[in-house]
Short mmCIF file of C-alpha atoms in Angstrom, two decimals:
data_model
loop_
_atom_site.label_atom_id
_atom_site.label_comp_id
_atom_site.label_asym_id
_atom_site.label_seq_id
_atom_site.Cartn_x
_atom_site.Cartn_y
_atom_site.Cartn_z
CA MET A 138 0.00 0.00 0.00
CA GLN A 139 2.90 2.38 0.76
CA LEU A 140 4.32 1.64 -2.68
CA LEU A 141 0.96 2.36 -4.27
CA ASN A 142 0.62 5.70 -2.51
CA TYR A 143 4.18 6.63 -3.39
CA CYS A 144 3.69 5.77 -7.07
CA LYS A 145 0.62 7.98 -7.20
CA THR A 146 2.44 11.02 -5.85
CA VAL A 147 5.93 11.01 -7.30
CA ASN A 148 6.87 11.96 -10.84
CA SER A 149 7.10 8.83 -13.01
CA LEU A 150 10.56 9.73 -14.31
CA SER A 151 11.85 10.23 -10.78
CA PHE A 152 10.49 6.84 -9.83
CA PHE A 153 12.13 5.31 -12.90
CA GLY A 154 15.41 6.90 -11.81
CA MET A 155 15.11 5.34 -8.37
CA ILE A 156 14.71 1.88 -9.91
CA MET A 157 17.84 2.52 -12.00
CA LEU A 158 19.80 2.85 -8.75
CA PHE A 159 19.18 -0.86 -8.10
CA TYR A 160 19.39 -2.30 -11.64
CA GLU A 161 22.21 -1.70 -14.09
CA ASP A 162 20.34 -3.39 -16.95
CA GLU A 163 18.11 -0.69 -18.45
CA ASN A 164 15.79 -3.26 -20.14
CA LYS A 165 15.13 -5.04 -16.83
CA CYS A 166 14.60 -1.65 -15.25
CA ARG A 167 11.97 -0.70 -17.84
CA ASP A 168 10.12 -4.01 -17.41
CA LEU A 169 10.07 -3.69 -13.65
CA PHE A 170 8.95 -0.05 -13.86
CA PHE A 171 6.00 -0.91 -16.07
CA ASP A 172 5.01 -4.02 -14.07
CA ILE A 173 4.97 -1.98 -10.85
CA LEU A 174 2.69 0.58 -12.49
CA VAL A 175 0.39 -2.21 -13.68
CA TYR A 176 0.30 -3.76 -10.21
CA CYS A 177 -0.50 -0.42 -8.63
CA ASN A 178 -3.36 0.06 -11.10
CA ILE A 179 -1.98 3.35 -12.45
CA VAL A 180 -0.96 2.17 -15.90
CA PHE A 181 -2.97 4.99 -17.43
CA TYR A 182 -1.61 7.67 -15.06
CA ARG A 183 -3.74 10.71 -14.25
CA ASP A 184 -5.06 12.30 -17.43
CA MET A 185 -4.29 9.56 -19.92
CA ASP A 186 -7.23 7.40 -21.01
CA ILE A 187 -7.63 4.17 -22.93
CA GLN A 188 -8.68 5.97 -26.11
CA GLN A 189 -5.37 7.86 -26.22
CA ILE A 190 -3.53 4.58 -25.95
CA LYS A 191 -5.63 3.17 -28.80
CA TYR A 192 -4.69 6.16 -30.93
CA PHE A 193 -1.04 5.55 -30.10
CA LEU A 194 -1.24 1.84 -30.98
CA ALA A 195 -3.02 2.58 -34.26
CA LEU A 196 -0.36 5.11 -35.24
CA ALA A 197 2.38 2.70 -34.13
CA ASP A 198 0.98 0.15 -36.61
CA GLU A 199 0.34 2.54 -39.51
CA LEU A 200 3.26 4.98 -38.95
CA HIS A 201 1.23 7.45 -40.99
CA PHE A 202 -0.84 10.25 -39.40
CA TRP A 203 -3.37 10.69 -42.23
CA ASN A 204 -4.04 6.95 -42.64
CA THR A 205 -4.36 6.50 -38.88
CA ALA A 206 -6.71 9.47 -38.50
CA SER A 207 -8.93 8.11 -41.28
CA LYS A 208 -8.95 4.65 -39.67
CA MET A 209 -9.85 6.09 -36.23
CA ASN A 210 -12.48 8.50 -37.65
CA ILE A 211 -10.85 11.69 -36.35
CA THR A 212 -9.04 14.55 -38.02
CA GLN A 213 -5.29 14.47 -38.50
CA SER A 214 -4.85 17.51 -36.26
CA ALA A 215 -6.94 15.90 -33.49
CA LEU A 216 -4.80 12.76 -33.69
CA SER A 217 -1.64 14.84 -33.50
CA ARG A 218 -2.93 16.63 -30.39
CA GLN A 219 -3.83 13.32 -28.72
CA ILE A 220 -0.37 11.87 -29.36
CA GLN A 221 1.34 15.06 -28.13
CA SER A 222 -0.84 15.06 -25.00
CA LEU A 223 0.11 11.45 -24.35
CA GLU A 224 3.80 12.22 -24.74
CA ASN A 225 3.50 15.19 -22.38
CA GLU A 226 1.74 13.08 -19.77
CA LEU A 227 4.36 10.35 -19.97
CA GLY A 228 7.27 12.73 -20.26
CA VAL A 229 8.75 10.69 -23.14
CA LEU A 230 8.97 10.99 -26.92
CA LEU A 231 7.01 8.17 -28.58
CA PHE A 232 7.57 8.96 -32.27
CA TYR A 233 10.29 10.45 -34.41
CA ARG A 234 8.63 12.80 -36.90
CA ASP A 235 9.72 14.69 -39.93
CA LYS A 236 7.88 15.93 -43.01
CA ARG A 237 8.05 12.55 -44.71
CA ASN A 238 8.41 9.82 -42.08
CA VAL A 239 7.03 8.68 -38.75
CA SER A 240 8.85 6.03 -36.70
CA LEU A 241 8.76 4.71 -33.16
CA THR A 242 11.32 5.74 -30.59
CA PRO A 243 12.73 3.04 -28.27
CA SER A 244 10.21 4.15 -25.64
CA GLY A 245 7.44 3.93 -28.24
CA LYS A 246 8.43 0.40 -29.24
CA PHE A 247 8.53 -0.64 -25.60
CA LEU A 248 5.07 0.77 -24.84
CA GLN A 249 3.63 -0.62 -28.07
CA GLU A 250 4.49 -4.14 -26.93
CA LYS A 251 3.32 -3.63 -23.35
CA TRP A 252 0.09 -1.80 -24.12
CA ASN A 253 -0.93 -4.21 -26.86
CA ARG A 254 -0.72 -7.02 -24.35
CA GLU A 255 -2.52 -5.13 -21.59
CA LEU A 256 -5.36 -3.92 -23.83
CA ASN A 257 -5.90 -7.45 -25.11
CA ARG A 258 -6.19 -8.58 -21.50
CA LEU A 259 -8.55 -5.69 -20.76
CA ASP A 260 -10.80 -6.62 -23.70
CA SER A 261 -10.81 -10.20 -22.41
CA PHE A 262 -11.82 -9.01 -18.93
CA HIS A 263 -14.63 -6.89 -20.37
CA HIS A 264 -15.91 -9.85 -22.40
CA ILE A 265 -15.90 -12.11 -19.33
CA ALA A 266 -17.67 -9.46 -17.24
CA LYS A 267 -20.36 -9.07 -19.90
CA GLN A 268 -20.88 -12.84 -20.07
CA LEU A 269 -21.27 -12.96 -16.28
CA HIS A 270 -23.75 -10.06 -16.39
CA LEU A 271 -25.81 -11.80 -19.08
CA GLY A 272 -25.80 -15.13 -17.26
CA GLU A 273 -23.79 -16.81 -20.01
CA LEU A 274 -20.85 -17.60 -17.73
CA GLY A 275 -20.59 -18.62 -14.09
CA THR A 276 -21.80 -21.38 -11.81
CA ILE A 277 -25.25 -22.59 -10.91
CA LYS A 278 -26.01 -25.26 -8.31
CA ILE A 279 -29.01 -27.48 -8.94
CA ALA A 280 -30.53 -29.98 -6.52
CA TYR A 281 -32.81 -32.72 -7.80
CA PRO A 282 -34.43 -36.02 -6.76
CA ASP A 283 -33.00 -39.37 -7.85
CA SER A 284 -36.13 -40.13 -9.88
CA ILE A 285 -35.25 -37.64 -12.65
CA SER A 286 -31.52 -38.42 -12.82
CA SER A 287 -31.86 -40.57 -15.96
CA SER A 288 -34.66 -38.73 -17.70
CA PHE A 289 -35.33 -35.06 -17.05
CA ILE A 290 -31.88 -33.95 -15.78
CA PRO A 291 -29.79 -35.25 -18.74
CA ASN A 292 -32.19 -33.66 -21.24
CA LEU A 293 -32.20 -30.35 -19.36
CA LEU A 294 -28.41 -30.19 -19.08
CA LYS A 295 -28.06 -30.95 -22.77
CA ARG A 296 -30.32 -27.99 -23.63
CA ILE A 297 -28.53 -25.67 -21.19
CA LEU A 298 -25.02 -26.50 -22.40
CA GLU A 299 -26.00 -26.30 -26.05
CA GLN A 300 -27.24 -22.75 -25.43
CA TYR A 301 -24.66 -21.71 -22.80
CA PRO A 302 -21.56 -23.89 -23.25
CA ASN A 303 -19.43 -21.88 -20.79
CA LEU A 304 -21.67 -22.43 -17.77
CA LYS A 305 -20.49 -24.54 -14.87
CA ILE A 306 -23.29 -26.67 -13.41
CA GLU A 307 -23.05 -28.35 -10.01
CA LEU A 308 -25.58 -31.10 -9.34
CA VAL A 309 -26.40 -32.13 -5.77
CA GLN A 310 -28.94 -34.36 -4.08
CA LEU A 311 -30.35 -33.31 -0.74
CA PRO A 312 -32.60 -34.90 1.88
CA TYR A 313 -36.00 -33.24 2.10
CA GLN A 314 -35.19 -31.54 5.42
CA LEU A 315 -32.37 -29.48 3.85
CA GLN A 316 -33.92 -28.43 0.56
CA GLU A 317 -35.68 -25.24 1.65
CA GLN A 318 -32.78 -24.22 3.89
CA TYR A 319 -30.29 -24.52 1.02
CA LEU A 320 -32.50 -22.38 -1.21
CA GLN A 321 -32.92 -19.69 1.44
CA GLU A 322 -29.18 -19.57 2.17
CA ASN A 323 -28.27 -19.47 -1.56
CA LYS A 324 -26.34 -22.72 -1.26
CA ILE A 325 -28.29 -23.86 -4.32
CA GLU A 326 -29.99 -21.71 -6.94
CA LEU A 327 -32.48 -24.19 -8.35
CA LEU A 328 -34.35 -27.10 -6.82
CA PHE A 329 -36.38 -29.78 -8.55
CA SER A 330 -38.63 -31.39 -5.98
CA ARG A 331 -41.71 -33.56 -5.58
CA ASP A 332 -42.75 -31.58 -2.53
CA VAL A 333 -44.86 -28.43 -2.52
CA CYS A 334 -42.96 -25.61 -0.83
CA GLN A 335 -44.95 -23.45 1.60
CA SER A 336 -42.29 -20.78 2.18
CA SER A 337 -43.25 -17.21 1.24
CA ILE A 338 -39.75 -16.44 -0.07
CA ILE A 339 -39.62 -19.44 -2.43
CA GLU A 340 -41.16 -19.34 -5.89
CA GLN A 341 -42.24 -22.57 -7.58
CA ARG A 342 -43.70 -23.82 -10.81
CA LYS A 343 -45.25 -27.20 -11.56
CA LEU A 344 -43.47 -28.95 -14.42
CA ASP A 345 -44.96 -32.41 -14.75
CA SER A 346 -46.94 -35.25 -13.20
CA GLU A 347 -46.16 -38.94 -13.34
CA ARG A 348 -47.51 -42.16 -11.93
CA LEU A 349 -46.16 -43.87 -8.87
CA ALA A 350 -45.36 -47.58 -8.86
CA PHE A 351 -44.69 -50.43 -6.50
CA VAL A 352 -41.07 -51.53 -6.90
CA VAL A 353 -40.45 -55.23 -6.20
CA TYR A 354 -37.55 -57.59 -6.79
CA GLU A 355 -37.67 -59.52 -10.04
CA ASP A 356 -39.18 -62.84 -8.87
CA HIS A 357 -41.50 -61.34 -6.25
CA ASP A 358 -45.03 -62.79 -6.00
CA PHE A 359 -46.48 -59.40 -7.02
CA THR A 360 -46.71 -59.37 -10.81
CA SER A 361 -49.60 -56.94 -11.32
CA ILE A 362 -51.68 -54.50 -9.32
CA ARG A 363 -54.31 -57.23 -8.84
CA ASP A 364 -51.86 -59.17 -6.67
CA ILE A 365 -51.58 -56.29 -4.21
CA THR A 366 -54.29 -56.46 -1.58
CA LYS A 367 -54.66 -55.47 2.05
CA GLU A 368 -53.70 -58.97 3.11
CA SER A 369 -50.74 -59.45 0.77
CA LEU A 370 -49.32 -55.97 1.40
CA SER A 371 -49.57 -56.19 5.18
CA ASN A 372 -46.99 -59.01 5.12
CA GLN A 373 -44.41 -56.97 3.17
CA ARG A 374 -41.48 -55.01 4.54
CA LEU A 375 -41.65 -51.51 3.07
CA ILE A 376 -38.68 -49.30 2.25
CA LEU A 377 -39.90 -45.70 2.01
CA ALA A 378 -38.68 -42.11 2.25
CA THR A 379 -37.90 -40.68 5.67
CA GLU A 380 -41.08 -39.58 7.39
CA SER A 381 -41.79 -35.87 7.49
CA HIS A 382 -45.10 -34.31 8.43
CA SER A 383 -44.50 -31.36 6.08
CA SER A 384 -43.65 -33.45 3.01
CA SER A 385 -46.45 -33.42 0.44
CA TYR A 386 -44.79 -36.35 -1.34
CA ASN A 387 -44.93 -38.46 1.82
CA GLU A 388 -48.58 -37.52 2.24
CA ILE A 389 -49.30 -39.06 -1.18
CA ILE A 390 -47.47 -42.26 -0.20
CA ASN A 391 -49.41 -42.43 3.05
CA THR A 392 -52.66 -41.96 1.14
CA ILE A 393 -51.82 -45.04 -0.96
CA LEU A 394 -51.08 -47.10 2.13
CA ASP A 395 -54.26 -45.86 3.80
CA SER A 396 -56.24 -47.05 0.78
CA TYR A 397 -55.05 -50.58 1.58
CA GLU A 398 -55.98 -50.06 5.23
CA ILE A 399 -52.61 -51.20 6.51
CA ASP A 400 -50.20 -50.00 9.16
CA PRO A 401 -46.95 -50.10 7.15
CA ASN A 402 -44.13 -52.29 8.37
CA LEU A 403 -41.31 -49.80 7.73
CA TYR A 404 -38.09 -51.77 7.75
CA VAL A 405 -35.80 -49.09 6.30
CA GLN A 406 -36.28 -45.38 5.67
CA CYS A 407 -34.16 -43.53 3.11
CA ASP A 408 -34.38 -40.29 1.12
CA PHE A 409 -32.42 -41.54 -1.88
CA GLY A 410 -34.28 -43.62 -4.45
CA SER A 411 -31.21 -45.33 -5.92
CA THR A 412 -30.36 -46.67 -2.48
CA ILE A 413 -33.97 -47.82 -1.98
CA ILE A 414 -33.86 -49.71 -5.29
CA ALA A 415 -30.55 -51.32 -4.30
CA LEU A 416 -32.24 -52.54 -1.12
CA VAL A 417 -35.16 -53.91 -3.15
CA GLN A 418 -32.69 -55.70 -5.43
CA SER A 419 -31.22 -57.26 -2.30
CA ARG A 420 -34.71 -58.56 -1.35
CA ILE A 421 -34.78 -56.53 1.84
CA GLY A 422 -38.25 -55.24 1.03
CA ILE A 423 -40.43 -53.48 -1.54
CA SER A 424 -41.09 -49.79 -2.11
CA ILE A 425 -43.27 -47.16 -3.79
CA LEU A 426 -41.44 -44.76 -6.08
CA PRO A 427 -42.06 -42.53 -9.12
CA ILE A 428 -42.22 -44.70 -12.22
CA SER A 429 -39.53 -42.62 -13.93
CA TYR A 430 -36.97 -44.69 -12.01
CA GLN A 431 -37.50 -47.36 -14.61
CA TYR A 432 -35.56 -45.17 -17.08
CA ASN A 433 -32.47 -45.97 -15.01
CA GLN A 434 -32.76 -49.53 -16.36
CA TYR A 435 -32.14 -51.17 -13.01
CA LYS A 436 -31.71 -54.92 -13.20
CA GLY A 437 -33.42 -57.30 -10.80
CA VAL A 438 -36.48 -55.13 -10.11
CA ARG A 439 -39.94 -54.68 -11.59
CA PHE A 440 -42.29 -51.68 -11.56
CA ILE A 441 -46.00 -52.17 -11.03
CA PRO A 442 -47.78 -48.91 -11.97
CA LEU A 443 -50.36 -47.27 -9.73
CA SER A 444 -53.05 -44.81 -10.79
CA THR A 445 -51.84 -42.29 -8.20
CA THR A 446 -49.57 -39.53 -9.50
CA THR A 447 -46.85 -37.32 -8.05
CA ASP A 448 -45.93 -33.84 -9.29
CA LEU A 449 -42.54 -32.38 -10.12
CA TYR A 450 -41.83 -28.74 -9.24
CA VAL A 451 -39.01 -26.33 -9.95
CA GLN A 452 -38.31 -23.99 -7.03
CA TRP A 453 -36.05 -20.99 -6.48
CA LYS A 454 -35.55 -18.13 -4.03
CA LYS A 455 -37.48 -15.00 -5.02
CA ASP A 456 -34.60 -12.54 -4.63
CA ASN A 457 -31.79 -14.76 -5.92
CA PRO A 458 -29.60 -12.38 -7.97
CA ASN A 459 -27.91 -15.04 -10.12
CA PRO A 460 -28.56 -13.95 -13.77
CA ILE A 461 -28.14 -17.54 -14.95
CA LEU A 462 -31.57 -18.40 -13.52
CA LYS A 463 -33.42 -16.25 -16.04
CA ASN A 464 -31.69 -18.01 -18.92
CA ILE A 465 -32.35 -21.49 -17.57
CA PHE A 466 -36.06 -20.79 -17.01
CA THR A 467 -36.46 -20.34 -20.76
CA LEU A 468 -35.14 -23.88 -21.28
CA ILE A 469 -37.16 -25.74 -18.64
#
């Protein structure tokens, strides 16, 4: 910070002279001098602006005042004044001039190389900033249920990345109890859920409905919905999602069980469908899941469709400032 304040107050040539006291090699001294100015964010000094530097670089390429002025859409006299003002600000001669020729001085050649590189970097920074502002670049975190991992999610990501190939997408799976909290704390930007959210600060939109299904291991006695009765179901060990009084999805499951007038024998509770199916494959019990799990092409299990449906919602925090959200909503 002391160096920064010093650089802002002392004459640039005096500062250059101080560096020369420590370095005998004038080329190394020039490089260090310029890099220090870049680091201190005073590359453009006090009155100098980027447009002046662009005029200088254009003239350094053309080495002809009239051609350069025509290219930059200014008069030749205006260009000459801009170059002279730049030289006065820097305290160095940038061009040798006579009536016939224009050529770069050693200082001009040095600054041509340095400023070309820095302006290219600046243009790159501006482009990145604009992409971030437009939601074409950056990171978005999306949480989703297991049931859409082989159907909806791959199709959505394909559409997003075709339209916005520079986005970084982080996919996470959360237990029901954490979903709303993560949205409110901006730990995720987008949530796909089978539960209706009651929070006043969360927006949601219904996307789809699909049937639920009993999931049984391959050689289970249940082969169709006719095999499932109050008596036959009461003898089964059920593997279902973790109980939550506020979960609308669990309410639907409980409604199905109530229709069979049974008190479920819950052997295992789990919030992750792929784990539930693995337990069914291991003959630990049977389950009720969205039928879209069948798109995962699990082996060793069968799906017996029910008439009952479950909804899929997309949810997001009302005041989430991430500009990527607006772009993604057009693709959902």
